[in-house]
mmCIF file of C-alpha atoms in Angstrom:
data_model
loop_
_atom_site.group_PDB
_atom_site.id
_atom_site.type_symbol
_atom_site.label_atom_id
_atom_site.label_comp_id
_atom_site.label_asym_id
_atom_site.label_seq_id
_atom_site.Cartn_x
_atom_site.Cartn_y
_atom_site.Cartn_z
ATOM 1 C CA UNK A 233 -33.644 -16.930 -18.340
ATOM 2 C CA UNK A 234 -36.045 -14.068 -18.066
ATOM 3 C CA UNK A 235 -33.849 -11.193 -16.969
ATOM 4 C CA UNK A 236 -36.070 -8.569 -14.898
ATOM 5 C CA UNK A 237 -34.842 -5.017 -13.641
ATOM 6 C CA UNK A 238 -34.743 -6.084 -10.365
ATOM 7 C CA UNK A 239 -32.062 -8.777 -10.576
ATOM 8 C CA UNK A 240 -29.158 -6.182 -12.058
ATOM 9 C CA UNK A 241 -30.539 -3.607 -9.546
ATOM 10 C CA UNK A 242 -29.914 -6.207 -6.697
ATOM 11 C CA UNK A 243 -25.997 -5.644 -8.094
ATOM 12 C CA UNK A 244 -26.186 -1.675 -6.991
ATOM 13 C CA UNK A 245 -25.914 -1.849 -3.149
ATOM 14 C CA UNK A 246 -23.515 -5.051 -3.360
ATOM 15 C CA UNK A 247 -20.822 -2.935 -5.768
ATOM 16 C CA UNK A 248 -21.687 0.239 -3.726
ATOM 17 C CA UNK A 249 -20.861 -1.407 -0.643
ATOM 18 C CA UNK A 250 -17.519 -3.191 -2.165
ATOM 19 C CA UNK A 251 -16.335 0.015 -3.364
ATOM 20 C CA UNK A 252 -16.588 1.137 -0.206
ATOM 21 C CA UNK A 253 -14.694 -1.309 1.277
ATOM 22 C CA UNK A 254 -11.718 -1.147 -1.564
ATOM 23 C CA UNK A 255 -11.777 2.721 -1.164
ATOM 24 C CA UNK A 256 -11.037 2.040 2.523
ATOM 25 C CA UNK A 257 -8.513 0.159 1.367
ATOM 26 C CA UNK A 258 -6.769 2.355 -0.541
ATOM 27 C CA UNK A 259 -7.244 5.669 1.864
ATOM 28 C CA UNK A 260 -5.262 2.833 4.540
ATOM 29 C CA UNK A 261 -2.662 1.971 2.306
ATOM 30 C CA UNK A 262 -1.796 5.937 1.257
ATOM 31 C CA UNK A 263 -1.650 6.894 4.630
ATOM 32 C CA UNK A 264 0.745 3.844 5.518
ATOM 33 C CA UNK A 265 2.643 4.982 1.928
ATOM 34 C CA UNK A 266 3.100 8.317 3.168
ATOM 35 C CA UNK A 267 4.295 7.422 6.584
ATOM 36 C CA UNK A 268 6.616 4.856 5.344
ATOM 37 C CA UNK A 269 7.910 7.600 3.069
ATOM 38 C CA UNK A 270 8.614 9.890 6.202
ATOM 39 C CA UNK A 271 10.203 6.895 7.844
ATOM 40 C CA UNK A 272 12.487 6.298 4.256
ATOM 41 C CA UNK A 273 13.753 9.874 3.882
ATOM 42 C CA UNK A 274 15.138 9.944 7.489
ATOM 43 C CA UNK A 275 16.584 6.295 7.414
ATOM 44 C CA UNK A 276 17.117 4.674 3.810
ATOM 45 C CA UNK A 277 16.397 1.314 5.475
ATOM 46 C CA UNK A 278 16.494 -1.670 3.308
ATOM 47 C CA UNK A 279 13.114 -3.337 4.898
ATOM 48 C CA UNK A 280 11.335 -0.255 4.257
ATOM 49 C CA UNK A 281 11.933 -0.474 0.593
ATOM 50 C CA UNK A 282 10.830 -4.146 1.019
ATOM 51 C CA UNK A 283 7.455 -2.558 2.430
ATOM 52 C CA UNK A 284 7.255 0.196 -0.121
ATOM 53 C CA UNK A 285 7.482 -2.475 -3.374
ATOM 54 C CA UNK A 286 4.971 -4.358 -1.246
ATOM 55 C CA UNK A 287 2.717 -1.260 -0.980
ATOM 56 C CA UNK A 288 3.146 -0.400 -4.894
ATOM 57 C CA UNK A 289 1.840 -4.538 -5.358
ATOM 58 C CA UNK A 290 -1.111 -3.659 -3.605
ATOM 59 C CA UNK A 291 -1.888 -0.043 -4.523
ATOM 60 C CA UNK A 292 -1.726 -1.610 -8.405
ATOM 61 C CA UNK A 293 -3.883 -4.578 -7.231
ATOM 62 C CA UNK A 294 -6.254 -2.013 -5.808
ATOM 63 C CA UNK A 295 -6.439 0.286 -8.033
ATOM 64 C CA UNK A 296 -7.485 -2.591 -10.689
ATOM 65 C CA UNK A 297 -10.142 -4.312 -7.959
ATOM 66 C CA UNK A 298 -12.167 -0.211 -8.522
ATOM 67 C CA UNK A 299 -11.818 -0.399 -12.160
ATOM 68 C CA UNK A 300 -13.443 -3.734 -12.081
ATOM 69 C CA UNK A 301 -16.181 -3.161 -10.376
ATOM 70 C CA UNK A 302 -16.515 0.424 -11.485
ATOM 71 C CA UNK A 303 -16.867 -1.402 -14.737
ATOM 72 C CA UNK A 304 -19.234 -3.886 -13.190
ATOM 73 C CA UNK A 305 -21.393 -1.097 -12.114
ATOM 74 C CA UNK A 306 -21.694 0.743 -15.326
ATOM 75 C CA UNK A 307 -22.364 -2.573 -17.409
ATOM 76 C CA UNK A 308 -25.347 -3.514 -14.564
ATOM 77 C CA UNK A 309 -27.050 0.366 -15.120
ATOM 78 C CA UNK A 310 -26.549 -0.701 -18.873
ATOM 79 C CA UNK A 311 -28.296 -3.673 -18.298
ATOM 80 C CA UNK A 312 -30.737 -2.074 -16.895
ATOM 81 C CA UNK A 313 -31.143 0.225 -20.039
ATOM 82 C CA UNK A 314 -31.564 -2.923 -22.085
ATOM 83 C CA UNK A 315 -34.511 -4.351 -20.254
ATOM 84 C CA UNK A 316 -36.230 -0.882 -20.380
ATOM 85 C CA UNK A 317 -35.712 -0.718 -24.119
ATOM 86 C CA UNK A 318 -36.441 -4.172 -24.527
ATOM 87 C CA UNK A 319 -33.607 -5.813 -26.143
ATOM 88 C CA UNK A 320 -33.307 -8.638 -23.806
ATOM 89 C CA UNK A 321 -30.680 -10.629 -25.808
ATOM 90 C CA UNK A 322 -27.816 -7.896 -25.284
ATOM 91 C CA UNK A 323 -29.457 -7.412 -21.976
ATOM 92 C CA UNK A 324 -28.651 -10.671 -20.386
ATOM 93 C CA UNK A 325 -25.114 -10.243 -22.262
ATOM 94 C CA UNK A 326 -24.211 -7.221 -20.992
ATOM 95 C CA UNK A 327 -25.440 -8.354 -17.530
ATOM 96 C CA UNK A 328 -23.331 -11.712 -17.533
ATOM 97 C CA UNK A 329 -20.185 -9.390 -18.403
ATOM 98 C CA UNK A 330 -20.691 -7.277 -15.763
ATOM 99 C CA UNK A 331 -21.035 -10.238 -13.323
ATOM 100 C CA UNK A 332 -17.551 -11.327 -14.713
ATOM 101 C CA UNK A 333 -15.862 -8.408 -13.910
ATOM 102 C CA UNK A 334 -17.543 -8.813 -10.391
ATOM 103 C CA UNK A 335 -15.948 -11.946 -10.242
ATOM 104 C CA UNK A 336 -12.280 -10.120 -11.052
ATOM 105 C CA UNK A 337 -13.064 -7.696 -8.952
ATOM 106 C CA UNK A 338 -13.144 -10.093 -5.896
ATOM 107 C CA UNK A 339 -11.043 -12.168 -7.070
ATOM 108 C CA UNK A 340 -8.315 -9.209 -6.998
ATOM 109 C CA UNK A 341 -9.835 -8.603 -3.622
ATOM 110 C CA UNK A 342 -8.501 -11.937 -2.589
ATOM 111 C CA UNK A 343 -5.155 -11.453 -3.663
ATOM 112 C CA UNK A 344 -5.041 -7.823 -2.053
ATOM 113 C CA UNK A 345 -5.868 -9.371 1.421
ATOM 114 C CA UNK A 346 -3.643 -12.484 0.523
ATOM 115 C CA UNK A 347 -0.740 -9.996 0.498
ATOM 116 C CA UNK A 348 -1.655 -7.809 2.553
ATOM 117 C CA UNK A 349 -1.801 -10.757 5.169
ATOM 118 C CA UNK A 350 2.019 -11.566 3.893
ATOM 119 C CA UNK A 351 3.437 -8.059 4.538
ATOM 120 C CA UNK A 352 1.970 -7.702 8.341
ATOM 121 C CA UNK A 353 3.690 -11.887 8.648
ATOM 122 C CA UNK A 354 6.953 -10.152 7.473
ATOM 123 C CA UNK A 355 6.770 -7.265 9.389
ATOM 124 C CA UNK A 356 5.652 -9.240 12.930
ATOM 125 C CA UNK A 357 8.748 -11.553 12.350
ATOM 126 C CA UNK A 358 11.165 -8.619 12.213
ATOM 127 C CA UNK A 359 9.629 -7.509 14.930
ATOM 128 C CA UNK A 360 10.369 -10.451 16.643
ATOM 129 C CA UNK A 361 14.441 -10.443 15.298
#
């Protein structure tokens, strides 16, 4: 495959775009942290810890979904480099890596929401107790 410097660019506005999205993510999840932490200090309740081990799961998980597509985005501006330079061997290499860490990075994704959909189940059945 003929590897052009449009095809990596085309990766710039999707990463951009799902870094947004995990940085809203995490900004949501630090404010709920902090609240729950309010909540913790004035009641020691044992289903807050439960939500505050959930909210460390995810804050890990998220913090690992960035790194990977951080990493995605440096290895597609590499890419990049390698097409202008010429060496199109490392170029298409360095391009498929960065599409796998794409693929962890949404993958991670997936298992962020997955939980995430698990904790508000949990917490709408206690509601319902």
């Amino acid at each position: 495959m003929q590897l052009s410097l449009s095809i990596p660019a085309l990766l710039f506005p999707a990463i951009s775009l799902t870094m947004l999205a995990y940085n809203a993510r995490y900004l949501a999840i630090a404010a709920l942290i902090r609240q729950l932490h309010k909540q913790f200090e004035e009641t020691s309740a044992q289903p807050l810890k439960q939500q505050i081990n959930q909210l460390r799961k995810r804050l890990g998980i998220i913090k690992n979904m960035q790194a990977t597509a951080i990493i995605s985005f440096l290895l597609a501006a590499v890419t990049m480099f390698l097409i202008y330079v010429e060496v199109n061997v490392w170029a298409n290499i360095v391009f498929g890596i960065s599409l796998v860490f794409l693929v962890i990075s949404l993958i991670l994704s997936l298992l962020e929401v997955q939980l995430s959909t698990k904790a508000l189940g949990i917490q709408l059945k206690n509601m319902e107790n």
